[in-house]
Amino acid sequence: PDLPYVAPNFQSYALTSPWHTPPKILKTQQTQSPYVDGADLFAVVRNPYDRVVSEYYCPWTGFQPKYRKDTKHDKDPNDPNIMNYWVKDMVTKLEQTLNEYASTSLKDRPKKQAKGVNEDPYNLAQKHYVNQVEYIFDGEEKAVKNIVHYEDLTKEFDLLMKEYGLNVHIPPKESGGTYTNKGKKLTYRDLNEESIAAINKYAAKDFELLGYKKVDRFRPDDNYSLRAELR
């Protein structure tokens, strides 16, 4: 359902932008969940290597973000060395923050939050690279019934909508209001071994449970596919 939402003036993993919050986290809060009990949910998943490059170019929380005030655009975002430094640093810090959050007992976590009292770190509250299995699974239970792969997004989404008898389609990114940069950009193949190792460690469950293939580095002749092996 469409729920009224007023952005809190503090950073909260659970309450800031709740549409980005894993359903299992929302259940612990004194707030109405946008997910209707008994509804069949779907989630779009993406290869963690490709996903981290998309996050790097994100205009809100990525490197030199376009839509953040006072951002200095004094470095070349298409420099592989700069991207790899950013990726490794972002992934390492987010993993540490999530581990600290997970180590806190559920009963000790605040049900409500307030500015300056129990705010969460910014990288956690924004939830831009939280592992995808956090949204799909609640413990051993699969909370999201349907999985759509970004690598075949239009095809799989249309098939899912057809299965549920819904005449809904995804418009092209360029016409759908989605931020796109048509200039030349780096890709997942520009990730170095250190960045890949950090991603492999942090997103281990995404690789394992979503069927994406892990590598230690990308080679010119490896024929690596971004598509999941488990469907």
PDB file of C-alpha atoms in Angstrom:
ATOM      1  CA  PRO A   1       0.000   0.000   0.000  1.00  0.00           C
ATOM      2  CA  ASP A   2       0.973   3.656  -0.323  1.00  0.00           C
ATOM      3  CA  LEU A   3       1.888   4.778   3.181  1.00  0.00           C
ATOM      4  CA  PRO A   4       2.444   8.353   4.391  1.00  0.00           C
ATOM      5  CA  TYR A   5       6.132   8.983   4.960  1.00  0.00           C
ATOM      6  CA  VAL A   6       8.008  11.856   6.517  1.00  0.00           C
ATOM      7  CA  ALA A   7      11.772  11.563   6.303  1.00  0.00           C
ATOM      8  CA  PRO A   8      13.301  11.527   9.796  1.00  0.00           C
ATOM      9  CA  ASN A   9      15.894  14.185  10.592  1.00  0.00           C
ATOM     10  CA  PHE A  10      18.288  11.464  11.747  1.00  0.00           C
ATOM     11  CA  GLN A  11      19.979   8.438  10.221  1.00  0.00           C
ATOM     12  CA  SER A  12      18.248   5.111  10.850  1.00  0.00           C
ATOM     13  CA  TYR A  13      18.878   1.694   9.303  1.00  0.00           C
ATOM     14  CA  ALA A  14      15.249   0.763   9.892  1.00  0.00           C
ATOM     15  CA  LEU A  15      13.383   4.040   9.464  1.00  0.00           C
ATOM     16  CA  THR A  16      15.244   6.121   6.876  1.00  0.00           C
ATOM     17  CA  SER A  17      13.751   5.356   3.428  1.00  0.00           C
ATOM     18  CA  PRO A  18      11.868   2.258   4.660  1.00  0.00           C
ATOM     19  CA  TRP A  19      11.364   1.082   1.066  1.00  0.00           C
ATOM     20  CA  HIS A  20      15.107   0.329   1.152  1.00  0.00           C
ATOM     21  CA  THR A  21      14.856  -1.520   4.477  1.00  0.00           C
ATOM     22  CA  PRO A  22      14.901  -5.340   4.652  1.00  0.00           C
ATOM     23  CA  PRO A  23      11.402  -6.559   5.666  1.00  0.00           C
ATOM     24  CA  LYS A  24      12.829  -8.502   8.612  1.00  0.00           C
ATOM     25  CA  ILE A  25      14.253  -5.279  10.049  1.00  0.00           C
ATOM     26  CA  LEU A  26      10.967  -3.393   9.668  1.00  0.00           C
ATOM     27  CA  LYS A  27       9.257  -6.094  11.736  1.00  0.00           C
ATOM     28  CA  THR A  28      11.325  -5.043  14.758  1.00  0.00           C
ATOM     29  CA  GLN A  29      10.159  -1.413  14.658  1.00  0.00           C
ATOM     30  CA  GLN A  30       7.119   0.405  15.973  1.00  0.00           C
ATOM     31  CA  THR A  31       6.167   1.514  12.479  1.00  0.00           C
ATOM     32  CA  GLN A  32       3.768   0.268   9.819  1.00  0.00           C
ATOM     33  CA  SER A  33       5.387  -2.013   7.286  1.00  0.00           C
ATOM     34  CA  PRO A  34       4.671  -1.363   3.590  1.00  0.00           C
ATOM     35  CA  TYR A  35       4.573  -5.134   3.057  1.00  0.00           C
ATOM     36  CA  VAL A  36       1.087  -6.618   3.400  1.00  0.00           C
ATOM     37  CA  ASP A  37       0.872  -9.876   5.322  1.00  0.00           C
ATOM     38  CA  GLY A  38       0.281 -12.760   2.933  1.00  0.00           C
ATOM     39  CA  ALA A  39       1.324 -10.817  -0.176  1.00  0.00           C
ATOM     40  CA  ASP A  40       3.652 -12.456  -2.693  1.00  0.00           C
ATOM     41  CA  LEU A  41       6.767 -10.299  -2.759  1.00  0.00           C
ATOM     42  CA  PHE A  42       9.388 -10.042  -5.480  1.00  0.00           C
ATOM     43  CA  ALA A  43      12.944  -8.710  -5.428  1.00  0.00           C
ATOM     44  CA  VAL A  44      15.374  -7.761  -8.178  1.00  0.00           C
ATOM     45  CA  VAL A  45      18.883  -9.120  -7.627  1.00  0.00           C
ATOM     46  CA  ARG A  46      22.130  -8.250  -9.384  1.00  0.00           C
ATOM     47  CA  ASN A  47      25.630  -9.676  -9.705  1.00  0.00           C
ATOM     48  CA  PRO A  48      27.635  -8.186  -6.780  1.00  0.00           C
ATOM     49  CA  TYR A  49      30.542  -7.196  -9.042  1.00  0.00           C
ATOM     50  CA  ASP A  50      28.339  -5.269 -11.449  1.00  0.00           C
ATOM     51  CA  ARG A  51      26.277  -3.910  -8.583  1.00  0.00           C
ATOM     52  CA  VAL A  52      29.262  -2.356  -6.814  1.00  0.00           C
ATOM     53  CA  VAL A  53      30.292  -0.489  -9.967  1.00  0.00           C
ATOM     54  CA  SER A  54      26.751   0.856 -10.262  1.00  0.00           C
ATOM     55  CA  GLU A  55      27.014   1.989  -6.641  1.00  0.00           C
ATOM     56  CA  TYR A  56      30.322   3.691  -7.400  1.00  0.00           C
ATOM     57  CA  TYR A  57      28.603   5.796 -10.069  1.00  0.00           C
ATOM     58  CA  CYS A  58      25.474   6.400  -7.963  1.00  0.00           C
ATOM     59  CA  PRO A  59      24.660  10.144  -8.032  1.00  0.00           C
ATOM     60  CA  TRP A  60      23.455  10.086  -4.420  1.00  0.00           C
ATOM     61  CA  THR A  61      25.929   7.975  -2.422  1.00  0.00           C
ATOM     62  CA  GLY A  62      28.659   7.027  -4.882  1.00  0.00           C
ATOM     63  CA  PHE A  63      32.003   8.618  -5.698  1.00  0.00           C
ATOM     64  CA  GLN A  64      31.767  12.400  -6.086  1.00  0.00           C
ATOM     65  CA  PRO A  65      27.944  12.106  -6.037  1.00  0.00           C
ATOM     66  CA  LYS A  66      26.161  14.498  -8.357  1.00  0.00           C
ATOM     67  CA  TYR A  67      23.213  15.161  -6.049  1.00  0.00           C
ATOM     68  CA  ARG A  68      25.131  15.678  -2.785  1.00  0.00           C
ATOM     69  CA  LYS A  69      25.754  19.282  -1.806  1.00  0.00           C
ATOM     70  CA  ASP A  70      29.302  20.633  -1.665  1.00  0.00           C
ATOM     71  CA  THR A  71      30.705  17.711  -3.654  1.00  0.00           C
ATOM     72  CA  LYS A  72      34.049  18.463  -5.266  1.00  0.00           C
ATOM     73  CA  HIS A  73      34.422  17.043  -8.763  1.00  0.00           C
ATOM     74  CA  ASP A  74      38.195  17.266  -8.905  1.00  0.00           C
ATOM     75  CA  LYS A  75      39.096  13.644  -9.641  1.00  0.00           C
ATOM     76  CA  ASP A  76      38.543  11.445 -12.674  1.00  0.00           C
ATOM     77  CA  PRO A  77      35.796   8.922 -11.801  1.00  0.00           C
ATOM     78  CA  ASN A  78      36.896   6.754 -14.729  1.00  0.00           C
ATOM     79  CA  ASP A  79      40.348   6.146 -13.266  1.00  0.00           C
ATOM     80  CA  PRO A  80      40.480   2.430 -12.275  1.00  0.00           C
ATOM     81  CA  ASN A  81      42.802   3.178  -9.347  1.00  0.00           C
ATOM     82  CA  ILE A  82      40.348   5.670  -7.890  1.00  0.00           C
ATOM     83  CA  MET A  83      37.407   3.293  -8.349  1.00  0.00           C
ATOM     84  CA  ASN A  84      39.202   0.372  -6.730  1.00  0.00           C
ATOM     85  CA  TYR A  85      40.285   2.456  -3.741  1.00  0.00           C
ATOM     86  CA  TRP A  86      36.678   3.659  -3.275  1.00  0.00           C
ATOM     87  CA  VAL A  87      35.164   0.184  -3.691  1.00  0.00           C
ATOM     88  CA  LYS A  88      37.484  -1.520  -1.230  1.00  0.00           C
ATOM     89  CA  ASP A  89      37.048   1.259   1.327  1.00  0.00           C
ATOM     90  CA  MET A  90      33.242   1.369   0.982  1.00  0.00           C
ATOM     91  CA  VAL A  91      32.770  -2.405   1.161  1.00  0.00           C
ATOM     92  CA  THR A  92      35.144  -2.835   4.107  1.00  0.00           C
ATOM     93  CA  LYS A  93      33.526  -0.069   6.154  1.00  0.00           C
ATOM     94  CA  LEU A  94      29.979  -1.220   5.375  1.00  0.00           C
ATOM     95  CA  GLU A  95      30.828  -4.788   6.363  1.00  0.00           C
ATOM     96  CA  GLN A  96      32.214  -3.544   9.676  1.00  0.00           C
ATOM     97  CA  THR A  97      29.135  -1.419  10.337  1.00  0.00           C
ATOM     98  CA  LEU A  98      26.737  -4.264   9.532  1.00  0.00           C
ATOM     99  CA  ASN A  99      28.686  -6.660  11.742  1.00  0.00           C
ATOM    100  CA  GLU A 100      28.426  -4.201  14.620  1.00  0.00           C
ATOM    101  CA  TYR A 101      24.672  -3.870  14.031  1.00  0.00           C
ATOM    102  CA  ALA A 102      24.221  -7.657  13.864  1.00  0.00           C
ATOM    103  CA  SER A 103      26.171  -8.138  17.106  1.00  0.00           C
ATOM    104  CA  THR A 104      23.615  -6.049  19.006  1.00  0.00           C
ATOM    105  CA  SER A 105      20.874  -8.115  20.592  1.00  0.00           C
ATOM    106  CA  LEU A 106      17.419  -7.489  19.132  1.00  0.00           C
ATOM    107  CA  LYS A 107      16.073  -6.573  22.567  1.00  0.00           C
ATOM    108  CA  ASP A 108      18.813  -3.963  22.947  1.00  0.00           C
ATOM    109  CA  ARG A 109      18.080  -2.240  19.657  1.00  0.00           C
ATOM    110  CA  PRO A 110      15.894   0.862  19.948  1.00  0.00           C
ATOM    111  CA  LYS A 111      12.328   0.475  18.711  1.00  0.00           C
ATOM    112  CA  LYS A 112      12.263   4.188  18.025  1.00  0.00           C
ATOM    113  CA  GLN A 113      15.113   6.522  17.173  1.00  0.00           C
ATOM    114  CA  ALA A 114      15.823  10.180  17.681  1.00  0.00           C
ATOM    115  CA  LYS A 115      18.354  12.660  16.377  1.00  0.00           C
ATOM    116  CA  GLY A 116      21.605  12.591  18.315  1.00  0.00           C
ATOM    117  CA  VAL A 117      20.418   9.826  20.641  1.00  0.00           C
ATOM    118  CA  ASN A 118      20.678   6.547  18.799  1.00  0.00           C
ATOM    119  CA  GLU A 119      21.399   7.348  15.190  1.00  0.00           C
ATOM    120  CA  ASP A 120      22.915   4.727  12.905  1.00  0.00           C
ATOM    121  CA  PRO A 121      26.027   5.366  10.778  1.00  0.00           C
ATOM    122  CA  TYR A 122      25.258   7.063   7.476  1.00  0.00           C
ATOM    123  CA  ASN A 123      26.496   4.169   5.310  1.00  0.00           C
ATOM    124  CA  LEU A 124      24.184   1.789   7.179  1.00  0.00           C
ATOM    125  CA  ALA A 125      21.156   4.089   7.176  1.00  0.00           C
ATOM    126  CA  GLN A 126      21.359   4.650   3.408  1.00  0.00           C
ATOM    127  CA  LYS A 127      21.313   0.871   2.718  1.00  0.00           C
ATOM    128  CA  HIS A 128      22.724   1.276  -0.793  1.00  0.00           C
ATOM    129  CA  TYR A 129      24.921  -1.837  -0.828  1.00  0.00           C
ATOM    130  CA  VAL A 130      23.369  -4.024   1.844  1.00  0.00           C
ATOM    131  CA  ASN A 131      23.601  -7.656   0.755  1.00  0.00           C
ATOM    132  CA  GLN A 132      20.579  -8.750  -1.239  1.00  0.00           C
ATOM    133  CA  VAL A 133      19.965 -11.907   0.776  1.00  0.00           C
ATOM    134  CA  GLU A 134      19.166  -9.623   3.731  1.00  0.00           C
ATOM    135  CA  TYR A 135      15.971  -8.697   1.889  1.00  0.00           C
ATOM    136  CA  ILE A 136      15.090 -12.161   0.635  1.00  0.00           C
ATOM    137  CA  PHE A 137      15.692 -14.310   3.704  1.00  0.00           C
ATOM    138  CA  ASP A 138      14.574 -14.012   7.315  1.00  0.00           C
ATOM    139  CA  GLY A 139      16.788 -16.544   9.018  1.00  0.00           C
ATOM    140  CA  GLU A 140      16.255 -19.825   7.186  1.00  0.00           C
ATOM    141  CA  GLU A 141      12.870 -18.705   5.862  1.00  0.00           C
ATOM    142  CA  LYS A 142      12.604 -17.256   2.372  1.00  0.00           C
ATOM    143  CA  ALA A 143      10.547 -14.105   2.882  1.00  0.00           C
ATOM    144  CA  VAL A 144      10.462 -13.095  -0.792  1.00  0.00           C
ATOM    145  CA  LYS A 145       8.807 -15.600  -3.102  1.00  0.00           C
ATOM    146  CA  ASN A 146       9.822 -14.315  -6.538  1.00  0.00           C
ATOM    147  CA  ILE A 147      13.325 -13.416  -7.718  1.00  0.00           C
ATOM    148  CA  VAL A 148      13.914 -11.301 -10.819  1.00  0.00           C
ATOM    149  CA  HIS A 149      17.461 -11.020 -12.166  1.00  0.00           C
ATOM    150  CA  TYR A 150      18.709  -7.601 -13.223  1.00  0.00           C
ATOM    151  CA  GLU A 151      20.691  -9.251 -16.012  1.00  0.00           C
ATOM    152  CA  ASP A 152      17.379 -10.232 -17.691  1.00  0.00           C
ATOM    153  CA  LEU A 153      15.202  -7.646 -15.994  1.00  0.00           C
ATOM    154  CA  THR A 154      12.682  -6.765 -18.702  1.00  0.00           C
ATOM    155  CA  LYS A 155      12.088 -10.364 -19.770  1.00  0.00           C
ATOM    156  CA  GLU A 156      11.774 -11.833 -16.272  1.00  0.00           C
ATOM    157  CA  PHE A 157       9.686  -8.954 -14.923  1.00  0.00           C
ATOM    158  CA  ASP A 158       7.232  -9.204 -17.830  1.00  0.00           C
ATOM    159  CA  LEU A 159       6.925 -12.965 -17.320  1.00  0.00           C
ATOM    160  CA  LEU A 160       6.282 -12.480 -13.599  1.00  0.00           C
ATOM    161  CA  MET A 161       3.599  -9.871 -14.217  1.00  0.00           C
ATOM    162  CA  LYS A 162       1.976 -12.144 -16.791  1.00  0.00           C
ATOM    163  CA  GLU A 163       1.969 -14.985 -14.247  1.00  0.00           C
ATOM    164  CA  TYR A 164      -0.007 -12.777 -11.846  1.00  0.00           C
ATOM    165  CA  GLY A 165      -2.310 -11.456 -14.571  1.00  0.00           C
ATOM    166  CA  LEU A 166      -0.967  -7.906 -14.365  1.00  0.00           C
ATOM    167  CA  ASN A 167      -0.535  -5.668 -17.393  1.00  0.00           C
ATOM    168  CA  VAL A 168       2.581  -3.958 -16.035  1.00  0.00           C
ATOM    169  CA  HIS A 169       5.833  -3.394 -17.914  1.00  0.00           C
ATOM    170  CA  ILE A 170       9.178  -1.758 -17.193  1.00  0.00           C
ATOM    171  CA  PRO A 171       9.919   1.265 -19.399  1.00  0.00           C
ATOM    172  CA  PRO A 172      13.416   1.765 -20.823  1.00  0.00           C
ATOM    173  CA  LYS A 173      15.815   3.307 -18.301  1.00  0.00           C
ATOM    174  CA  GLU A 174      16.300   6.418 -20.404  1.00  0.00           C
ATOM    175  CA  SER A 175      12.564   7.183 -20.457  1.00  0.00           C
ATOM    176  CA  GLY A 176      11.723   5.983 -16.970  1.00  0.00           C
ATOM    177  CA  GLY A 177      13.268   8.839 -15.032  1.00  0.00           C
ATOM    178  CA  THR A 178      16.244   6.727 -13.991  1.00  0.00           C
ATOM    179  CA  TYR A 179      19.594   8.474 -13.820  1.00  0.00           C
ATOM    180  CA  THR A 180      21.777   7.265 -16.653  1.00  0.00           C
ATOM    181  CA  ASN A 181      25.194   8.369 -17.823  1.00  0.00           C
ATOM    182  CA  LYS A 182      25.781   7.736 -21.498  1.00  0.00           C
ATOM    183  CA  GLY A 183      29.478   8.557 -21.301  1.00  0.00           C
ATOM    184  CA  LYS A 184      32.209   5.957 -21.180  1.00  0.00           C
ATOM    185  CA  LYS A 185      32.414   4.332 -17.765  1.00  0.00           C
ATOM    186  CA  LEU A 186      34.401   1.655 -15.973  1.00  0.00           C
ATOM    187  CA  THR A 187      32.938  -1.836 -15.642  1.00  0.00           C
ATOM    188  CA  TYR A 188      33.206  -4.785 -13.281  1.00  0.00           C
ATOM    189  CA  ARG A 189      36.171  -5.982 -15.336  1.00  0.00           C
ATOM    190  CA  ASP A 190      38.155  -3.001 -14.028  1.00  0.00           C
ATOM    191  CA  LEU A 191      37.941  -4.328 -10.461  1.00  0.00           C
ATOM    192  CA  ASN A 192      41.353  -5.388  -9.162  1.00  0.00           C
ATOM    193  CA  GLU A 193      42.180  -8.389  -6.991  1.00  0.00           C
ATOM    194  CA  GLU A 194      41.969  -6.467  -3.718  1.00  0.00           C
ATOM    195  CA  SER A 195      38.540  -5.067  -4.529  1.00  0.00           C
ATOM    196  CA  ILE A 196      37.323  -8.475  -5.689  1.00  0.00           C
ATOM    197  CA  ALA A 197      38.580 -10.090  -2.479  1.00  0.00           C
ATOM    198  CA  ALA A 198      36.716  -7.514  -0.385  1.00  0.00           C
ATOM    199  CA  ILE A 199      33.513  -8.050  -2.371  1.00  0.00           C
ATOM    200  CA  ASN A 200      33.840 -11.838  -2.203  1.00  0.00           C
ATOM    201  CA  LYS A 201      34.186 -11.723   1.583  1.00  0.00           C
ATOM    202  CA  TYR A 202      31.422  -9.221   2.194  1.00  0.00           C
ATOM    203  CA  ALA A 203      28.883 -10.583  -0.325  1.00  0.00           C
ATOM    204  CA  ALA A 204      29.649 -14.271   0.214  1.00  0.00           C
ATOM    205  CA  LYS A 205      25.985 -15.115   0.898  1.00  0.00           C
ATOM    206  CA  ASP A 206      24.821 -13.264  -2.199  1.00  0.00           C
ATOM    207  CA  PHE A 207      27.161 -15.348  -4.338  1.00  0.00           C
ATOM    208  CA  GLU A 208      26.231 -18.589  -2.574  1.00  0.00           C
ATOM    209  CA  LEU A 209      22.448 -18.241  -2.318  1.00  0.00           C
ATOM    210  CA  LEU A 210      21.754 -16.261  -5.476  1.00  0.00           C
ATOM    211  CA  GLY A 211      23.987 -18.323  -7.750  1.00  0.00           C
ATOM    212  CA  TYR A 212      26.468 -15.722  -8.935  1.00  0.00           C
ATOM    213  CA  LYS A 213      29.964 -16.940  -9.741  1.00  0.00           C
ATOM    214  CA  LYS A 214      32.924 -15.738  -7.673  1.00  0.00           C
ATOM    215  CA  VAL A 215      36.385 -15.186  -9.136  1.00  0.00           C
ATOM    216  CA  ASP A 216      39.721 -14.065  -7.713  1.00  0.00           C
ATOM    217  CA  ARG A 217      40.403 -11.795 -10.686  1.00  0.00           C
ATOM    218  CA  PHE A 218      39.138 -11.137 -14.187  1.00  0.00           C
ATOM    219  CA  ARG A 219      41.180 -12.412 -17.111  1.00  0.00           C
ATOM    220  CA  PRO A 220      40.852 -11.287 -20.746  1.00  0.00           C
ATOM    221  CA  ASP A 221      39.833 -14.773 -21.907  1.00  0.00           C
ATOM    222  CA  ASP A 222      37.731 -15.922 -18.939  1.00  0.00           C
ATOM    223  CA  ASN A 223      34.300 -15.575 -20.641  1.00  0.00           C
ATOM    224  CA  TYR A 224      32.830 -14.560 -17.291  1.00  0.00           C
ATOM    225  CA  SER A 225      29.053 -14.174 -17.294  1.00  0.00           C
ATOM    226  CA  LEU A 226      27.214 -11.796 -14.978  1.00  0.00           C
ATOM    227  CA  ARG A 227      24.177 -14.069 -15.047  1.00  0.00           C
ATOM    228  CA  ALA A 228      23.338 -16.271 -12.080  1.00  0.00           C
ATOM    229  CA  GLU A 229      23.983 -19.982 -12.472  1.00  0.00           C
ATOM    230  CA  LEU A 230      21.043 -20.943 -10.249  1.00  0.00           C
ATOM    231  CA  ARG A 231      17.606 -19.986 -11.562  1.00  0.00           C
TER     232      ARG A 231
END
